[in-house]
């Protein structure tokens, strides 16, 4: 572990993507103790410049030499890139905080949400995995309740924004929306189907049981993070025409009844979440209001009328921030603590 008294040498791998851009903003916003920052991307982005704390910083093509002398690599360039450079990063003596799915289920790699299992970060062997965005957002709401009464089963449906597919998918949704409103066809290029004024099951690969990769991630990652392999979880993930911030409808079953008022109080006091409920106005979390927010917005907590041992809740959270970049920066802060 590094000492917080030291300044840290950081590299961002995938600096030009949606998450990479957000990582840069968060390092500045949170006044992360930097002594050195290098921005890495593919050859096609090399030579571009971005602004950080009023300075123009160049984008450099990734190479093994680029990791020499670096303490922490914030990686958000996709699983294949993370796998390609992991050995070079670790051999250079850096810790890779990886935002891809490449190492999440590796038993030697900690899978960390700082508000839930910060101690796991201390057992890294050079790589720490950042969980899937939908997993992070759900777990932020479920964990405070799980600590009081262990969760038996979770049924979750997600409403996932274009931002989950990256900056180009966000731009595609904007262009499709303009085209449809002008009477033109919506032409999908990044996503498999038109997203403007439409929705469809998550576009990740399906397994033999009919579950897509995103749904399987939510199941297996939650079990690993909670240290509870016996929690029964089923998920249905859906891509919706929202630019940024995912939402989720979550049904949580316990071994006994869980008072709604107690659940509401626990979530209201939990770190990283904000209770948003106005029952008179039918006002609850919305992705529009969650966008740009660090906290996950949670509300509409209610008794499941079909099961005395279950509660329902609704949440919205910024997929790029807490669902990705913020969680990674918080892990880096853990290493410095």
Steps between C-alpha positions, in 0.01 A plus 500: 500500500603855434502771762251787475787731587655410167390638170401232255609432144193408296435381146157493339475224239214581263516871575289612202190289571192599699631344822855620440377857461302464822804360682693811405221725630477310828874513568471876470173536696620285789846658506662160474865526616679477167867546437480370144219426255532332163211448259512189285286386209527328162726617219210680330453729801870566558594865463165639606492727805257533791481761774569412865516769769548762234786317330499334159609137534591280202349160429775240459478164324504219753827305533673294769740789561210731582436313825852535638501703820119503522326413830139455385353428157131584461406273211184556300576393145315168484573145606732407214719805565510431874604140437763609248672741739435349845832316520701806393317716755557261790863434402557877498395503866169679448154401622239472225146601597314344211156612388450213255358155567835331423599413857184542708438132561868406542523366859841669537360844410299705752167635370442817697230752584664724763177554699449123522826301507792746524715248686510279189713760320786435740538143376579586140784346304536793263145504359173620654178465303227761478157329491243531225306827512160336557648284776647801680177700490287210626743401773519853638127475580488136611813485719369715790202266530707181455715597798194500728315201353683279249342511157363168374401596146510799264288553190620802302397666175731765360431802279844572358601819324703541184800609708552137598607433141739796492529849359427392143172335605398821677571698183305242299193541723515878460527474120226235476267719707554795266451279196174347624357840590585617147324200348821317410579138591709432812815330378678281759876457468636464854197326650327217312155665480365855503495631857319831441134463606566128549639248747634148477658230719865569575716441195761273660544136400247242618595177675335158468251591776388811315672748734717772348850582624378812681246298700755234590743770616241639742446154647859381538654835592247566776565158651876567496482854640261402780700184573167317474503239222160364609300818427251414225491774236324537168531801272340639186709775343347743251652780292277811506513835314657693788826682434668452837425325834353154548186418698401174666190344652617270779303240696687380809397193699617441857464209740236691695293818466705820473321812627474762226576785740819329612607442139433864418702615801793272415516620140467862607805459725714293265808650332480565127120492474231767520141423595264664248134456591198729492198274511251788472653614172584148374858627476782246507848453346535592135802456270479864395561607860754225572719610207814672623436394860746297706232338715255232389142626536276244674129517574153354467587254777190294568371168626466229235129418528562154353767398753508601870879455508576724202540870421496689170708808421594717204832668429681718248874553486753659270652210309813694405569636850417256782439224248855532367740795540413611853519147638845461341628827647361402841694174478815701419429713807477181708850406387625836624315490834 
